[in-house]
Amino acid sequence: MGRSVLAMIDWLATPTHRAWLQHEAERLLAFAAASPQQGQGGAYLEADGTPQAGRPAETWITCRMVHSYSLGHLMGVPGSRPLAIRAMSGLTGALRDERHGGWFHTTARDGVKQAYDHAFVVLASSSATVAGLPGGRALLDEALTVLDERFWDESFGLVSDAAQADWSSTDPYRGINANMHTVEALLAAADATGDGMWLERARRIAEFARSQAEAHQWRLPEHFDDQWRPLLEYNSDLVDDPFRPYGATIGHGLEWARLFLHLEATLPEPDDRWASAAEQLYARAVSDGWARDGADGFVYTTGWDGTPVTSDRMHWVAAEAVGAAATLFHRTGEKRYAVDYAQWWDHIAEHFLDPQLGSWHHQLDAGLTVATSVWPGKPDIYHALQATLIPRLPLAPSLATAIAQGKLA
């Protein structure tokens, strides 16, 4: 089907498509039901949805499961509430540092404490609060206190990336990834608590990201030193790192575009610069990332001239492409975003959805066959689930609050 024909189709207004999105959301929730483990948190899932044997539970996966099943409960999907509670027990159990405060990266309780993980604790506990889970608000208050006291750097208006488990020192590395997820988490926390301070902090982080993206032709630097100076060659010898890859990350350009629009819709004062930046980020990500090597799909990363570095296709990038196109269409009304939206879903349906084992393949190689070098198995459902919800929700409030208010179409 050519783009000229697709331009006549507005899937976002089609009841059949909305029903398909709901079915896919329920399919994802059913797939990951074995992940929550009492007292431990969320298990990393194999390709068939079974927990990976011997692997300790990880905070970021645990939080994504709490968030996902809180959303499932708010949608009225039976069984979601006990799964959310079971996953959350890991955040009050094996993953929580009862001595020094905060959360370990895994139940092995070693290594540094990460802002990335703590941002997800805020997101998870915000969703749990809105969903009325027991202990949700207490967990949110604790998570916000730790984020504020241990990671927030008021002088820069950003969060640091990592610290020793006893908080005795902070890693000099600074990363935009943890800050991006902090924006998402703080928007949710502002809705869950009614405290505008968290919205203001989200705005400050996003302003930095916007300025950096604009200064680098809308290819947003990922890595920085402790003075927030870009480290453009960071990890040039580790180009496909799952959390700190070299170069510009296509999926983050798409994700920031969406977050800018959520932020704009939440801020009390209008500011068209957010929408303009979102359009620029999206355009750059699509131009640099889509089908650059002759095959459909978004490459993982590019160099600073837009040349692909890692050409594998990650499921979360395609999911964020869906979210970005949907939010841009909601914000602008421009049909070209609806055209893109349909194309991204067609690509996902053809290549990422796994009708045999469930969920989505997490990684494909440049030939669009399943790969496992970065993401073996199917660890979690967070990005895919949100891709089924964002198109059916307004730009604000955040997902859990909007669903709780009956705004899911």
Short mmCIF file of C-alpha atoms in Angstrom, two decimals:
data_model
loop_
_atom_site.label_atom_id
_atom_site.label_comp_id
_atom_site.label_asym_id
_atom_site.label_seq_id
_atom_site.Cartn_x
_atom_site.Cartn_y
_atom_site.Cartn_z
CA MET A 1 0.00 0.00 0.00
CA GLY A 2 1.50 3.33 -1.03
CA ARG A 3 1.65 6.40 1.16
CA SER A 4 -0.84 8.25 -1.06
CA VAL A 5 -3.45 5.61 -0.21
CA LEU A 6 -2.47 5.51 3.45
CA ALA A 7 -3.01 9.26 3.60
CA MET A 8 -6.72 8.67 3.18
CA ILE A 9 -6.85 6.39 6.24
CA ASP A 10 -7.04 7.78 9.76
CA TRP A 11 -6.58 4.73 11.94
CA LEU A 12 -6.64 6.87 15.07
CA ALA A 13 -10.34 7.61 14.48
CA THR A 14 -11.31 4.03 13.58
CA PRO A 15 -13.18 1.96 16.21
CA THR A 16 -11.78 -1.25 14.74
CA HIS A 17 -8.24 -0.01 15.22
CA ARG A 18 -8.94 1.07 18.79
CA ALA A 19 -10.37 -2.40 19.47
CA TRP A 20 -7.21 -3.93 17.97
CA LEU A 21 -5.07 -1.78 20.29
CA GLN A 22 -7.09 -2.92 23.30
CA HIS A 23 -6.74 -6.55 22.28
CA GLU A 24 -2.99 -6.13 21.86
CA ALA A 25 -2.74 -4.48 25.30
CA GLU A 26 -4.54 -7.43 26.85
CA ARG A 27 -2.33 -9.89 24.94
CA LEU A 28 0.79 -8.20 26.32
CA LEU A 29 -0.54 -8.20 29.88
CA ALA A 30 -1.35 -11.90 29.60
CA PHE A 31 2.13 -12.69 28.25
CA ALA A 32 4.04 -11.13 31.15
CA ALA A 33 1.91 -12.57 33.97
CA ALA A 34 4.73 -14.86 35.16
CA SER A 35 7.13 -11.94 35.72
CA PRO A 36 5.97 -10.64 39.15
CA GLN A 37 7.57 -12.69 41.94
CA GLN A 38 6.47 -12.20 45.53
CA GLY A 39 9.06 -10.27 47.53
CA GLN A 40 11.52 -10.24 44.62
CA GLY A 41 9.97 -8.06 41.91
CA GLY A 42 9.77 -8.54 38.17
CA ALA A 43 11.64 -11.38 36.53
CA TYR A 44 13.40 -10.98 33.19
CA LEU A 45 11.35 -12.98 30.68
CA GLU A 46 12.49 -15.52 28.12
CA ALA A 47 11.05 -15.51 24.60
CA ASP A 48 8.14 -17.71 25.73
CA GLY A 49 7.27 -15.54 28.74
CA THR A 50 8.86 -17.73 31.40
CA PRO A 51 11.23 -16.14 33.93
CA GLN A 52 14.90 -16.52 33.04
CA ALA A 53 16.32 -19.06 35.47
CA GLY A 54 18.98 -17.85 37.88
CA ARG A 55 18.79 -14.20 36.90
CA PRO A 56 18.18 -11.80 39.81
CA ALA A 57 15.19 -9.49 39.60
CA GLU A 58 16.04 -6.02 38.33
CA THR A 59 14.56 -2.77 39.59
CA TRP A 60 13.80 -1.27 36.19
CA ILE A 61 11.93 -4.39 35.03
CA THR A 62 10.11 -4.62 38.37
CA CYS A 63 8.96 -1.03 38.09
CA ARG A 64 7.81 -1.48 34.51
CA MET A 65 5.69 -4.43 35.65
CA VAL A 66 4.17 -2.44 38.53
CA HIS A 67 3.39 0.36 36.08
CA SER A 68 2.00 -1.96 33.40
CA TYR A 69 -0.27 -3.94 35.70
CA SER A 70 -1.43 -0.79 37.48
CA LEU A 71 -2.52 0.44 34.05
CA GLY A 72 -4.13 -2.94 33.42
CA HIS A 73 -6.09 -2.65 36.67
CA LEU A 74 -7.22 0.87 35.78
CA MET A 75 -8.38 -0.47 32.40
CA GLY A 76 -10.42 -3.15 34.12
CA VAL A 77 -8.36 -6.16 33.05
CA PRO A 78 -9.01 -8.86 35.68
CA GLY A 79 -5.94 -10.21 37.44
CA SER A 80 -3.88 -7.07 36.89
CA ARG A 81 -4.19 -5.73 40.44
CA PRO A 82 -2.68 -8.76 42.24
CA LEU A 83 0.12 -8.88 39.68
CA ALA A 84 0.90 -5.20 40.27
CA ILE A 85 0.91 -5.77 44.03
CA ARG A 86 3.17 -8.82 43.64
CA ALA A 87 5.65 -6.89 41.53
CA MET A 88 5.57 -3.95 43.94
CA SER A 89 6.50 -6.28 46.81
CA GLY A 90 9.99 -6.40 45.30
CA LEU A 91 10.31 -2.63 45.73
CA THR A 92 9.43 -2.93 49.41
CA GLY A 93 11.36 -6.21 49.74
CA ALA A 94 14.50 -7.58 48.14
CA LEU A 95 15.31 -4.56 45.96
CA ARG A 96 15.01 -1.93 48.70
CA ASP A 97 18.08 -0.87 50.69
CA GLU A 98 16.69 -0.68 54.21
CA ARG A 99 20.03 0.53 55.59
CA HIS A 100 21.08 3.36 53.27
CA GLY A 101 17.85 4.05 51.45
CA GLY A 102 16.99 3.80 47.80
CA TRP A 103 16.92 0.74 45.56
CA PHE A 104 19.58 -1.65 44.35
CA HIS A 105 19.88 -2.33 40.64
CA THR A 106 19.14 -6.04 41.23
CA THR A 107 18.26 -8.38 44.07
CA ALA A 108 21.95 -9.37 44.10
CA ARG A 109 22.33 -6.04 45.95
CA ASP A 110 25.70 -5.17 44.43
CA GLY A 111 26.94 -2.40 42.17
CA VAL A 112 25.97 1.24 42.11
CA LYS A 113 22.56 2.81 42.54
CA GLN A 114 21.21 4.29 39.36
CA ALA A 115 19.01 7.29 38.63
CA TYR A 116 17.50 5.30 35.76
CA ASP A 117 16.16 2.73 38.23
CA HIS A 118 14.96 5.38 40.66
CA ALA A 119 13.09 7.24 37.93
CA PHE A 120 11.19 4.05 37.26
CA VAL A 121 10.44 3.61 40.98
CA VAL A 122 8.80 7.05 40.84
CA LEU A 123 6.83 6.11 37.72
CA ALA A 124 5.76 2.75 39.16
CA SER A 125 4.70 4.17 42.50
CA SER A 126 2.86 7.04 40.80
CA SER A 127 0.82 4.54 38.79
CA ALA A 128 0.32 2.40 41.89
CA THR A 129 -0.93 5.45 43.77
CA VAL A 130 -3.44 6.33 41.07
CA ALA A 131 -4.52 2.68 40.89
CA GLY A 132 -5.12 2.65 44.66
CA LEU A 133 -2.65 -0.13 45.43
CA PRO A 134 -1.93 -0.59 49.14
CA GLY A 135 1.27 1.22 50.06
CA GLY A 136 1.47 2.98 46.72
CA ARG A 137 1.48 6.52 48.05
CA ALA A 138 4.00 5.72 50.80
CA LEU A 139 6.29 4.20 48.19
CA LEU A 140 5.88 7.26 45.96
CA ASP A 141 6.75 9.64 48.79
CA GLU A 142 9.84 7.60 49.60
CA ALA A 143 10.92 7.41 45.96
CA LEU A 144 10.53 11.15 45.43
CA THR A 145 12.54 11.86 48.58
CA VAL A 146 15.40 9.64 47.41
CA LEU A 147 15.35 11.14 43.91
CA ASP A 148 15.35 14.64 45.40
CA GLU A 149 18.03 14.11 48.02
CA ARG A 150 20.39 11.72 46.24
CA PHE A 151 20.16 12.39 42.51
CA TRP A 152 18.73 15.85 41.89
CA ASP A 153 21.38 18.50 41.15
CA GLU A 154 19.77 21.88 41.66
CA SER A 155 22.71 23.76 40.15
CA PHE A 156 22.10 22.16 36.76
CA GLY A 157 18.43 21.29 37.03
CA LEU A 158 19.18 17.66 36.11
CA VAL A 159 19.72 14.31 37.81
CA SER A 160 23.09 12.65 38.27
CA ASP A 161 23.42 9.15 36.89
CA ALA A 162 24.82 6.83 39.55
CA ALA A 163 26.16 6.73 43.11
CA GLN A 164 27.82 4.24 45.42
CA ALA A 165 25.37 2.09 47.35
CA ASP A 166 26.05 4.01 50.57
CA TRP A 167 25.85 7.36 48.71
CA SER A 168 29.48 8.09 49.60
CA SER A 169 30.36 9.23 46.07
CA THR A 170 28.74 10.02 42.75
CA ASP A 171 29.85 8.74 39.36
CA PRO A 172 31.18 11.62 37.21
CA TYR A 173 29.27 10.28 34.19
CA ARG A 174 26.04 12.10 33.37
CA GLY A 175 23.46 10.67 30.99
CA ILE A 176 20.40 11.95 29.16
CA ASN A 177 18.65 8.57 29.32
CA ALA A 178 18.08 8.68 33.07
CA ASN A 179 16.94 12.27 32.76
CA MET A 180 14.50 11.40 29.98
CA HIS A 181 12.82 8.77 32.15
CA THR A 182 12.89 11.19 35.07
CA VAL A 183 10.80 13.60 32.98
CA GLU A 184 8.27 10.83 32.31
CA ALA A 185 8.24 9.90 36.00
CA LEU A 186 7.92 13.47 37.28
CA LEU A 187 4.99 14.20 34.98
CA ALA A 188 3.26 11.16 36.45
CA ALA A 189 4.23 12.15 40.00
CA ALA A 190 2.91 15.69 39.51
CA ASP A 191 -0.45 14.23 38.51
CA ALA A 192 -0.49 11.67 41.32
CA THR A 193 0.49 14.13 44.08
CA GLY A 194 -0.81 17.47 42.79
CA ASP A 195 2.59 19.00 43.62
CA GLY A 196 3.69 21.41 40.89
CA MET A 197 7.34 21.27 41.97
CA TRP A 198 7.73 17.96 40.11
CA LEU A 199 6.30 19.48 36.93
CA GLU A 200 8.75 22.37 37.20
CA ARG A 201 11.65 19.95 37.52
CA ALA A 202 10.45 18.02 34.48
CA ARG A 203 10.40 21.30 32.57
CA ARG A 204 13.97 22.16 33.56
CA ILE A 205 15.30 18.79 32.44
CA ALA A 206 13.41 19.02 29.17
CA GLU A 207 14.72 22.52 28.47
CA PHE A 208 18.27 21.22 28.70
CA ALA A 209 17.47 18.35 26.35
CA ARG A 210 15.82 20.73 23.91
CA SER A 211 18.81 23.07 23.87
CA GLN A 212 21.27 20.21 23.38
CA ALA A 213 19.23 18.71 20.55
CA GLU A 214 18.97 22.04 18.77
CA ALA A 215 22.70 22.64 19.14
CA HIS A 216 23.47 19.28 17.50
CA GLN A 217 21.11 19.41 14.51
CA TRP A 218 18.41 17.57 16.50
CA ARG A 219 20.66 14.58 17.14
CA LEU A 220 20.58 14.61 20.91
CA PRO A 221 23.84 13.77 22.73
CA GLU A 222 23.42 10.94 25.23
CA HIS A 223 26.57 11.18 27.32
CA PHE A 224 28.08 14.04 29.35
CA ASP A 225 30.76 14.77 31.96
CA ASP A 226 29.99 16.04 35.45
CA GLN A 227 29.70 19.62 34.14
CA TRP A 228 27.18 18.48 31.54
CA ARG A 229 29.53 18.92 28.61
CA PRO A 230 28.75 16.47 25.78
CA LEU A 231 31.01 13.44 25.35
CA LEU A 232 30.28 12.76 21.70
CA GLU A 233 32.75 9.88 21.36
CA TYR A 234 31.71 8.07 24.53
CA ASN A 235 31.51 4.27 24.06
CA SER A 236 32.75 4.46 20.48
CA ASP A 237 34.18 1.00 21.14
CA LEU A 238 30.90 -0.29 22.62
CA VAL A 239 28.43 0.87 20.02
CA ASP A 240 25.45 -1.37 20.82
CA ASP A 241 25.40 -1.03 24.61
CA PRO A 242 21.77 -1.48 25.74
CA PHE A 243 21.81 1.59 28.00
CA ARG A 244 24.80 3.71 26.93
CA PRO A 245 25.31 3.22 23.18
CA TYR A 246 27.66 5.39 21.15
CA GLY A 247 26.23 8.19 19.02
CA ALA A 248 22.68 9.44 18.60
CA THR A 249 19.93 7.02 19.64
CA ILE A 250 17.03 7.12 17.19
CA GLY A 251 14.48 5.88 19.70
CA HIS A 252 15.34 8.60 22.18
CA GLY A 253 14.76 11.29 19.58
CA LEU A 254 11.28 9.85 19.10
CA GLU A 255 10.69 9.46 22.83
CA TRP A 256 11.76 13.01 23.65
CA ALA A 257 9.47 14.30 20.89
CA ARG A 258 6.53 12.62 22.61
CA LEU A 259 7.57 13.79 26.08
CA PHE A 260 7.87 17.39 24.89
CA LEU A 261 4.24 17.27 23.80
CA HIS A 262 3.07 15.72 27.07
CA LEU A 263 4.98 18.43 28.93
CA GLU A 264 3.61 21.22 26.76
CA ALA A 265 0.06 20.00 27.37
CA THR A 266 0.65 19.97 31.13
CA LEU A 267 2.39 23.34 31.59
CA PRO A 268 0.10 26.22 32.57
CA GLU A 269 1.58 28.67 30.05
CA PRO A 270 1.49 28.02 26.29
CA ASP A 271 4.87 27.69 24.57
CA ASP A 272 4.96 26.60 20.93
CA ARG A 273 8.68 25.89 21.16
CA TRP A 274 7.89 22.45 22.58
CA ALA A 275 5.81 21.43 19.58
CA SER A 276 8.36 22.87 17.18
CA ALA A 277 11.16 20.94 18.89
CA ALA A 278 9.06 17.76 18.88
CA GLU A 279 8.56 18.05 15.14
CA GLN A 280 12.27 18.64 14.56
CA LEU A 281 13.31 15.69 16.72
CA TYR A 282 10.80 13.43 15.01
CA ALA A 283 11.83 14.55 11.52
CA ARG A 284 15.50 13.98 12.28
CA ALA A 285 14.90 10.55 13.82
CA VAL A 286 12.79 9.39 10.87
CA SER A 287 15.20 10.82 8.30
CA ASP A 288 18.28 9.32 9.97
CA GLY A 289 16.69 6.13 11.21
CA TRP A 290 14.02 4.71 8.93
CA ALA A 291 15.07 2.22 6.22
CA ARG A 292 18.54 3.73 5.94
CA ASP A 293 20.06 0.45 4.74
CA GLY A 294 17.35 -0.48 2.25
CA ALA A 295 15.19 -2.54 4.59
CA ASP A 296 12.23 -1.27 6.59
CA GLY A 297 12.73 -0.48 10.24
CA PHE A 298 14.54 2.01 12.45
CA VAL A 299 18.26 1.57 13.00
CA TYR A 300 19.36 1.67 16.63
CA THR A 301 22.01 4.40 16.52
CA THR A 302 23.78 6.78 14.14
CA GLY A 303 26.92 8.85 14.13
CA TRP A 304 26.82 12.62 14.33
CA ASP A 305 26.51 12.90 10.56
CA GLY A 306 23.46 10.64 10.55
CA THR A 307 25.26 7.56 9.23
CA PRO A 308 23.92 4.35 10.84
CA VAL A 309 26.26 2.81 13.41
CA THR A 310 24.16 -0.08 14.74
CA SER A 311 21.57 -1.23 12.22
CA ASP A 312 19.72 -3.73 14.40
CA ARG A 313 16.07 -2.90 14.95
CA MET A 314 14.86 -2.67 18.56
CA HIS A 315 11.21 -3.16 19.39
CA TRP A 316 11.15 -0.22 21.77
CA VAL A 317 12.21 2.17 19.00
CA ALA A 318 9.27 1.10 16.82
CA ALA A 319 6.96 1.46 19.82
CA GLU A 320 8.21 4.99 20.45
CA ALA A 321 7.74 5.82 16.76
CA VAL A 322 4.07 4.91 17.17
CA GLY A 323 3.76 7.10 20.27
CA ALA A 324 5.54 10.05 18.69
CA ALA A 325 3.46 9.93 15.50
CA ALA A 326 0.23 9.64 17.48
CA THR A 327 1.03 12.56 19.79
CA LEU A 328 2.18 14.75 16.91
CA PHE A 329 -1.04 13.99 15.05
CA HIS A 330 -3.09 14.83 18.16
CA ARG A 331 -1.14 18.07 18.62
CA THR A 332 -0.98 19.29 15.01
CA GLY A 333 -3.79 17.53 13.18
CA GLU A 334 -1.43 17.01 10.24
CA LYS A 335 -2.35 13.90 8.27
CA ARG A 336 1.27 13.04 7.52
CA TYR A 337 1.65 11.89 11.10
CA ALA A 338 -1.39 9.63 10.73
CA VAL A 339 0.23 8.21 7.59
CA ASP A 340 3.43 7.49 9.50
CA TYR A 341 1.46 6.04 12.40
CA ALA A 342 -0.19 3.46 10.14
CA GLN A 343 3.14 2.61 8.52
CA TRP A 344 4.89 2.06 11.86
CA TRP A 345 2.11 -0.25 13.05
CA ASP A 346 2.20 -2.22 9.79
CA HIS A 347 5.93 -2.70 10.30
CA ILE A 348 5.43 -3.84 13.90
CA ALA A 349 2.64 -6.23 12.95
CA GLU A 350 4.68 -7.78 10.16
CA HIS A 351 8.03 -8.11 11.91
CA PHE A 352 7.87 -7.62 15.70
CA LEU A 353 4.64 -9.23 16.85
CA ASP A 354 5.08 -12.87 17.82
CA PRO A 355 1.75 -14.65 17.30
CA GLN A 356 3.16 -18.01 18.38
CA LEU A 357 4.87 -17.26 21.70
CA GLY A 358 3.35 -13.87 22.47
CA SER A 359 4.57 -10.32 23.05
CA TRP A 360 7.03 -8.68 20.62
CA HIS A 361 10.44 -9.77 19.47
CA HIS A 362 12.77 -7.33 21.22
CA GLN A 363 15.51 -7.19 18.60
CA LEU A 364 15.82 -7.84 14.88
CA ASP A 365 18.95 -7.73 12.78
CA ALA A 366 19.32 -5.66 9.62
CA GLY A 367 17.69 -8.48 7.67
CA LEU A 368 14.64 -8.31 9.99
CA THR A 369 15.22 -11.71 11.56
CA VAL A 370 15.21 -12.22 15.33
CA ALA A 371 18.50 -11.34 17.02
CA THR A 372 19.63 -11.58 20.64
CA SER A 373 22.95 -9.76 20.91
CA VAL A 374 21.51 -6.83 22.89
CA TRP A 375 18.11 -8.06 24.11
CA PRO A 376 17.83 -11.85 24.43
CA GLY A 377 14.33 -12.98 25.28
CA LYS A 378 11.45 -10.56 25.86
CA PRO A 379 12.34 -8.84 29.14
CA ASP A 380 9.25 -6.69 29.66
CA ILE A 381 6.15 -5.14 28.05
CA TYR A 382 6.43 -1.46 29.00
CA HIS A 383 7.18 0.18 25.64
CA ALA A 384 4.83 -2.07 23.68
CA LEU A 385 1.96 -1.65 26.15
CA GLN A 386 2.29 2.12 26.12
CA ALA A 387 2.20 2.08 22.32
CA THR A 388 -1.30 0.59 22.57
CA LEU A 389 -2.47 3.26 25.03
CA ILE A 390 -0.90 6.58 24.01
CA PRO A 391 -2.83 6.79 20.70
CA ARG A 392 -6.11 6.48 22.64
CA LEU A 393 -5.36 9.08 25.29
CA PRO A 394 -5.08 12.87 25.39
CA LEU A 395 -1.65 14.48 25.66
CA ALA A 396 -2.28 15.20 29.34
CA PRO A 397 -2.62 14.08 32.06
CA SER A 398 -0.17 11.17 32.25
CA LEU A 399 -1.28 7.65 31.40
CA ALA A 400 -2.49 6.30 34.74
CA THR A 401 -4.31 9.48 35.68
CA ALA A 402 -5.91 9.82 32.25
CA ILE A 403 -7.16 6.21 32.34
CA ALA A 404 -8.44 6.69 35.89
CA GLN A 405 -10.39 9.72 34.66
CA GLY A 406 -12.09 7.64 31.98
CA LYS A 407 -10.25 9.21 29.05
CA LEU A 408 -9.15 6.01 27.31
CA ALA A 409 -10.89 5.85 23.93
#
